């Protein structure tokens, strides 16, 4: 968020300074090159949008390689398409036509009052699919039971009555050549950056040298937890080098079964399908992703947008609106999750 703001501010002739708490730029989009393979350090990110103006903009900054995201889901050692398409319906129920699939889902849909996330999910895809693919995954992802989570977390679940393997339905999809580091290097060209600096510990110093400040850190920490701390989730990626050219055959496999401790496995070389040098390597890199509760010794990565936390955030938002020269933007400052295209459109 702050990097894209910096880019447009500089194009408008403004002088900018970026304060970075880490020793690298890019936040959760940062990639590390390990043995010639780009590893998405904080989970896989695919740039996708239907906005041609945004797509043309990012491609004018850095070259993108086309990439179609086609993750799989493994349930009790059987592999399924992750999207709810005719392939999935056929594998689960043996149905072969859209009419048969629609009839099956309609029969299983939740049709009463919607009180929680489980009710909401079953409203869209019925009991079988929800319990197989989402119930355990949600529990691992949110570290809470789905019956304790609000329904608005899943505003919609698409059912696609075609034999389709696509996960993202946006017209434009891709990953920057050189991973996201290449994009951020361009966006931050000729920008002064202070690395390894905690802005909040130096707030008095920096707020006096800028007309406007874009703050992207935790909003509750900015106000010294004046109300009560917000809850966050974080993640851990256990990176393993495998002595094989192809370990799992796809970029991402989800694991909703509760007896599997990680939530998904990521094979990073599959994000560069057109890179012959990478594909011919006799080794590959796998990331085992775990979702964990956040504490002060870990990085906060995701908000927990249940009713309690959202109400707390709204009180902090009222405080933020009274700050005269500070703009609160980004997933931690606004206590919400962003897709990448959003940071260019916002």
Coordinates of C-alpha atoms in Angstrom, one line a residue:
X1 CA 0.0 0.0 0.0
X2 CA 2.6 2.6 1.0
X3 CA 4.9 1.5 -1.9
X4 CA 2.2 2.2 -4.5
X5 CA 1.3 5.5 -2.8
X6 CA 5.0 6.4 -2.9
X7 CA 5.1 5.6 -6.6
X8 CA 2.2 7.9 -7.5
X9 CA 3.4 10.6 -5.1
X10 CA 6.8 10.7 -6.8
X11 CA 5.2 10.9 -10.2
X12 CA 3.2 13.9 -8.9
X13 CA 6.5 15.6 -8.0
X14 CA 6.3 14.9 -4.2
X15 CA 9.3 14.2 -2.1
X16 CA 8.9 10.9 -0.2
X17 CA 10.5 8.9 2.6
X18 CA 9.7 5.2 3.4
X19 CA 10.2 3.9 6.9
X20 CA 10.5 0.1 6.9
X21 CA 10.4 -1.9 10.1
X22 CA 12.0 -4.9 8.3
X23 CA 15.3 -5.1 6.5
X24 CA 13.5 -5.7 3.2
X25 CA 10.7 -4.0 1.3
X26 CA 7.5 -5.5 0.0
X27 CA 5.8 -6.6 3.3
X28 CA 4.0 -9.9 2.9
X29 CA 4.7 -10.0 -0.9
X30 CA 8.5 -10.3 -0.3
X31 CA 10.2 -13.1 -2.2
X32 CA 13.5 -14.8 -1.5
X33 CA 15.6 -16.5 -4.2
X34 CA 16.7 -19.9 -3.0
X35 CA 18.9 -21.9 -5.3
X36 CA 17.5 -20.0 -8.3
X37 CA 13.8 -20.5 -7.3
X38 CA 11.7 -17.6 -6.2
X39 CA 10.1 -18.4 -2.8
X40 CA 7.0 -16.4 -1.8
X41 CA 8.0 -16.0 1.9
X42 CA 4.5 -15.3 3.2
X43 CA 2.4 -17.6 1.0
X44 CA 1.6 -17.6 -2.7
X45 CA 0.4 -14.4 -4.3
X46 CA -1.1 -14.2 -7.8
X47 CA -1.9 -10.8 -9.3
X48 CA -5.4 -11.0 -10.8
X49 CA -7.8 -8.3 -11.9
X50 CA -10.6 -7.6 -14.4
X51 CA -9.5 -4.0 -14.6
X52 CA -7.5 -3.6 -17.8
X53 CA -6.2 -0.2 -16.7
X54 CA -4.6 -1.7 -13.6
X55 CA -3.2 -4.6 -15.6
X56 CA -1.7 -2.3 -18.2
X57 CA -0.3 -0.1 -15.4
X58 CA 1.6 -2.9 -13.6
X59 CA 2.8 -4.4 -16.9
X60 CA 4.2 -1.0 -17.8
X61 CA 6.2 -1.0 -14.6
X62 CA 7.6 -4.6 -14.8
X63 CA 7.2 -7.6 -17.0
X64 CA 4.6 -10.2 -15.9
X65 CA 4.5 -13.9 -16.8
X66 CA 1.0 -15.4 -17.4
X67 CA 0.0 -17.8 -14.7
X68 CA -3.3 -19.6 -14.1
X69 CA -3.8 -20.6 -10.5
X70 CA -5.1 -24.1 -10.3
X71 CA -4.8 -25.4 -6.7
X72 CA -5.9 -28.8 -5.6
X73 CA -7.4 -30.1 -2.3
X74 CA -6.4 -33.3 -0.7
X75 CA -9.1 -35.0 1.4
X76 CA -8.2 -38.3 3.1
X77 CA -5.5 -39.0 0.5
X78 CA -7.7 -38.3 -2.5
X79 CA -7.0 -35.2 -4.7
X80 CA -9.8 -32.9 -5.9
X81 CA -10.0 -29.7 -7.8
X82 CA -10.2 -26.8 -5.2
X83 CA -12.9 -24.8 -7.1
X84 CA -16.5 -26.0 -7.0
X85 CA -16.8 -27.1 -10.6
X86 CA -18.2 -30.0 -12.5
X87 CA -14.9 -31.9 -12.0
X88 CA -15.4 -31.6 -8.2
X89 CA -19.1 -32.6 -8.4
X90 CA -18.2 -35.6 -10.5
X91 CA -15.5 -36.7 -8.1
X92 CA -17.6 -36.3 -5.0
X93 CA -21.0 -37.6 -6.2
X94 CA -20.4 -39.2 -9.6
X95 CA -22.8 -36.7 -11.3
X96 CA -22.0 -36.0 -14.9
X97 CA -24.3 -33.1 -16.0
X98 CA -24.9 -29.6 -14.6
X99 CA -28.6 -30.5 -14.0
X100 CA -27.6 -33.4 -11.8
X101 CA -25.1 -31.3 -9.8
X102 CA -27.6 -28.5 -9.3
X103 CA -30.2 -30.9 -8.0
X104 CA -27.7 -32.4 -5.6
X105 CA -26.6 -29.1 -4.2
X106 CA -30.1 -27.7 -4.0
X107 CA -31.2 -30.7 -1.9
X108 CA -28.3 -30.2 0.5
X109 CA -28.4 -26.4 0.9
X110 CA -29.1 -24.8 4.3
X111 CA -32.4 -23.0 3.9
X112 CA -33.1 -21.7 7.4
X113 CA -31.9 -18.7 9.3
X114 CA -28.2 -18.0 8.9
X115 CA -26.5 -17.6 12.3
X116 CA -22.8 -18.5 11.6
X117 CA -20.2 -19.3 9.0
X118 CA -21.3 -22.9 8.7
X119 CA -24.9 -21.9 7.9
X120 CA -23.6 -19.4 5.3
X121 CA -21.3 -21.9 3.6
X122 CA -24.0 -24.6 3.4
X123 CA -26.3 -22.0 1.9
X124 CA -24.1 -21.9 -1.2
X125 CA -22.7 -25.4 -1.6
X126 CA -24.6 -27.7 0.6
X127 CA -23.6 -30.1 3.4
X128 CA -21.3 -32.6 1.6
X129 CA -19.0 -30.1 -0.1
X130 CA -18.9 -27.8 2.9
X131 CA -17.9 -30.5 5.3
X132 CA -15.3 -32.1 3.0
X133 CA -13.6 -29.0 1.7
X134 CA -14.2 -26.0 4.0
X135 CA -15.2 -26.9 7.6
X136 CA -11.8 -28.2 8.7
X137 CA -9.9 -25.7 6.5
X138 CA -11.8 -22.8 8.1
X139 CA -11.1 -24.2 11.6
X140 CA -7.3 -24.4 10.9
X141 CA -7.3 -21.0 9.0
X142 CA -9.1 -19.0 11.7
X143 CA -8.1 -21.1 14.7
X144 CA -11.8 -21.1 15.7
X145 CA -14.8 -23.3 15.1
X146 CA -16.9 -22.3 12.1
X147 CA -20.0 -22.1 14.4
X148 CA -18.2 -19.3 16.3
X149 CA -17.4 -17.2 13.2
X150 CA -19.8 -14.7 11.6
X151 CA -21.4 -15.5 8.2
X152 CA -20.1 -12.4 6.5
X153 CA -16.6 -13.9 6.3
X154 CA -17.9 -15.9 3.3
X155 CA -20.1 -13.4 1.4
X156 CA -20.3 -15.8 -1.6
X157 CA -19.1 -19.2 -2.8
X158 CA -19.2 -19.7 -6.6
X159 CA -20.5 -23.0 -8.1
X160 CA -19.3 -23.4 -11.6
X161 CA -21.3 -25.8 -13.7
X162 CA -18.5 -26.4 -16.3
X163 CA -15.6 -28.8 -16.4
X164 CA -13.2 -26.1 -15.4
X165 CA -10.0 -26.2 -13.4
X166 CA -9.5 -22.4 -12.9
X167 CA -9.6 -21.0 -9.4
X168 CA -9.5 -17.3 -10.2
X169 CA -12.0 -16.1 -12.8
X170 CA -10.4 -12.7 -13.5
X171 CA -9.4 -11.9 -17.0
X172 CA -5.9 -10.9 -16.2
X173 CA -3.6 -13.1 -14.1
X174 CA 0.1 -13.3 -13.6
X175 CA 3.2 -13.0 -11.5
X176 CA 6.1 -10.5 -12.1
X177 CA 9.2 -11.9 -13.7
X178 CA 11.7 -11.7 -10.8
X179 CA 8.8 -12.1 -8.4
X180 CA 7.3 -9.2 -6.5
X181 CA 10.7 -7.8 -5.5
X182 CA 11.2 -6.7 -9.1
X183 CA 7.9 -4.8 -9.0
X184 CA 8.8 -3.1 -5.7
X185 CA 12.2 -2.2 -6.9
X186 CA 10.6 -0.2 -9.7
X187 CA 8.0 1.3 -7.5
X188 CA 10.7 2.5 -5.1
X189 CA 13.2 3.7 -7.6
X190 CA 15.1 6.7 -6.3
X191 CA 13.2 6.6 -3.0
X192 CA 15.0 7.2 0.3
X193 CA 14.3 4.2 2.6
X194 CA 15.1 3.8 6.3
X195 CA 15.4 0.1 7.0
X196 CA 15.1 -1.6 10.4
X197 CA 13.3 1.4 11.9
X198 CA 10.2 1.1 14.1
X199 CA 8.2 4.2 13.2
X200 CA 6.2 4.2 16.5
X201 CA 9.4 4.4 18.5
X202 CA 10.5 7.4 16.4
X203 CA 7.1 8.9 15.8
X204 CA 7.9 12.4 17.2
X205 CA 11.0 12.6 14.9
X206 CA 9.2 11.6 11.7
X207 CA 5.9 13.3 12.1
X208 CA 7.6 16.7 12.2
X209 CA 9.3 16.3 8.8
X210 CA 6.3 15.3 6.6
X211 CA 3.1 17.1 5.5
X212 CA 1.3 13.7 5.3
X213 CA 2.1 10.3 6.8
X214 CA 0.8 7.0 5.4
X215 CA 0.7 4.6 8.4
X216 CA 0.4 0.9 7.5
X217 CA 1.1 -0.7 10.9
X218 CA -1.2 -2.0 13.5
X219 CA -3.9 0.6 14.3
X220 CA -4.2 -0.5 17.9
X221 CA -0.5 -0.3 18.5
X222 CA -0.4 3.2 17.0
X223 CA -2.8 4.3 19.8
X224 CA -0.8 2.4 22.4
X225 CA -3.7 -0.1 22.8
X226 CA -5.8 2.7 24.4
X227 CA -9.0 0.6 24.1
X228 CA -7.9 -3.0 24.1
X229 CA -5.6 -5.0 21.8
X230 CA -7.1 -6.4 18.6
X231 CA -6.7 -10.1 17.8
X232 CA -4.6 -11.3 14.8
X233 CA -3.5 -14.4 13.1
X234 CA -0.1 -15.2 11.8
X235 CA 1.5 -17.9 9.7
X236 CA 4.6 -20.0 9.6
X237 CA 6.2 -21.5 6.5
X238 CA 8.5 -24.5 6.9
X239 CA 10.7 -24.4 3.8
X240 CA 12.2 -27.7 2.6
X241 CA 14.4 -28.4 -0.4
X242 CA 13.5 -31.7 -2.1
X243 CA 15.9 -33.7 -4.3
X244 CA 13.4 -34.2 -7.1
X245 CA 12.5 -32.1 -10.1
X246 CA 8.7 -32.2 -9.3
X247 CA 7.3 -33.1 -5.9
X248 CA 3.5 -32.6 -6.0
X249 CA 2.7 -31.7 -9.6
X250 CA 1.0 -28.3 -8.9
X251 CA 1.7 -25.0 -7.1
X252 CA -0.6 -25.4 -4.1
X253 CA -2.5 -28.3 -2.4
X254 CA -5.0 -27.5 0.4
X255 CA -5.4 -29.8 3.4
X256 CA -8.8 -29.4 5.2
X257 CA -8.4 -32.6 7.3
X258 CA -7.8 -31.7 10.9
X259 CA -5.2 -34.5 11.4
X260 CA -2.9 -32.8 9.0
X261 CA -1.2 -29.9 10.9
X262 CA -0.4 -27.6 8.0
X263 CA -3.1 -25.9 6.0
X264 CA -1.5 -26.2 2.5
X265 CA 1.8 -27.1 0.7
X266 CA 3.3 -24.8 -1.9
X267 CA 5.7 -25.9 -4.6
X268 CA 7.3 -22.6 -5.7
X269 CA 8.9 -23.6 -9.0
X270 CA 5.4 -24.1 -10.5
X271 CA 4.8 -20.3 -10.2
X272 CA 7.4 -20.1 -13.0
X273 CA 6.0 -22.5 -15.6
X274 CA 7.6 -20.7 -18.5
X275 CA 11.1 -20.5 -17.0
X276 CA 13.0 -23.4 -18.6
X277 CA 16.0 -23.0 -16.3
X278 CA 13.9 -23.3 -13.2
X279 CA 11.8 -26.2 -14.6
X280 CA 14.9 -28.2 -15.5
X281 CA 16.3 -28.0 -12.0
X282 CA 16.8 -31.4 -10.4
X283 CA 15.5 -30.1 -7.1
X284 CA 12.4 -28.3 -5.9
X285 CA 11.3 -26.3 -2.8
X286 CA 8.2 -27.0 -0.8
X287 CA 6.6 -24.7 1.8
X288 CA 4.5 -26.2 4.5
X289 CA 2.1 -23.5 5.7
X290 CA 0.8 -23.3 9.3
X291 CA -1.7 -20.8 10.6
X292 CA -1.0 -19.7 14.2
X293 CA -2.3 -17.4 16.9
X294 CA -0.4 -14.2 17.0
X295 CA 1.7 -13.0 19.9
X296 CA 4.1 -10.1 20.3
X297 CA 7.0 -12.2 19.2
X298 CA 5.4 -13.0 15.9
X299 CA 4.4 -10.9 12.9
X300 CA 0.7 -10.1 12.6
X301 CA -0.5 -11.1 9.2
X302 CA -4.3 -11.4 9.2
X303 CA -7.1 -9.6 11.0
X304 CA -9.8 -11.6 12.8
X305 CA -13.0 -9.9 11.6
X306 CA -15.5 -11.4 14.1
X307 CA -18.0 -9.1 15.7
X308 CA -15.9 -8.5 18.8
X309 CA -12.8 -7.4 16.9
X310 CA -14.7 -5.4 14.4
X311 CA -16.4 -3.4 17.1
X312 CA -13.1 -2.7 18.8
X313 CA -11.6 -1.6 15.4
X314 CA -14.4 0.9 14.8
X315 CA -13.4 2.6 18.0
X316 CA -9.8 2.9 16.9
X317 CA -11.0 4.1 13.5
X318 CA -12.8 7.0 15.2
X319 CA -9.6 7.9 16.9
X320 CA -7.7 7.6 13.6
X321 CA -10.1 10.0 11.9
X322 CA -9.1 12.7 14.4
X323 CA -5.4 12.5 13.4
X324 CA -4.8 15.6 11.2
X325 CA -1.9 14.5 9.0
X326 CA -1.9 10.7 9.2
X327 CA -3.7 8.5 6.7
X328 CA -4.3 4.9 7.9
X329 CA -4.1 2.5 5.0
X330 CA -3.4 -1.2 4.5
X331 CA -4.4 -4.5 6.1
X332 CA -3.1 -3.7 9.6
X333 CA -4.1 -0.1 9.7
X334 CA -7.6 -0.7 8.4
X335 CA -7.9 -4.2 10.0
X336 CA -9.0 -5.9 6.8
X337 CA -7.4 -8.1 4.2
X338 CA -6.5 -6.7 0.7
X339 CA -6.0 -8.4 -2.6
X340 CA -3.0 -7.1 -4.6
X341 CA -5.1 -5.3 -7.2
X342 CA -6.8 -3.4 -4.5
X343 CA -3.6 -1.5 -3.6
X344 CA -3.5 -0.1 -7.1
X345 CA -7.2 0.7 -7.3
X346 CA -7.6 2.2 -3.8

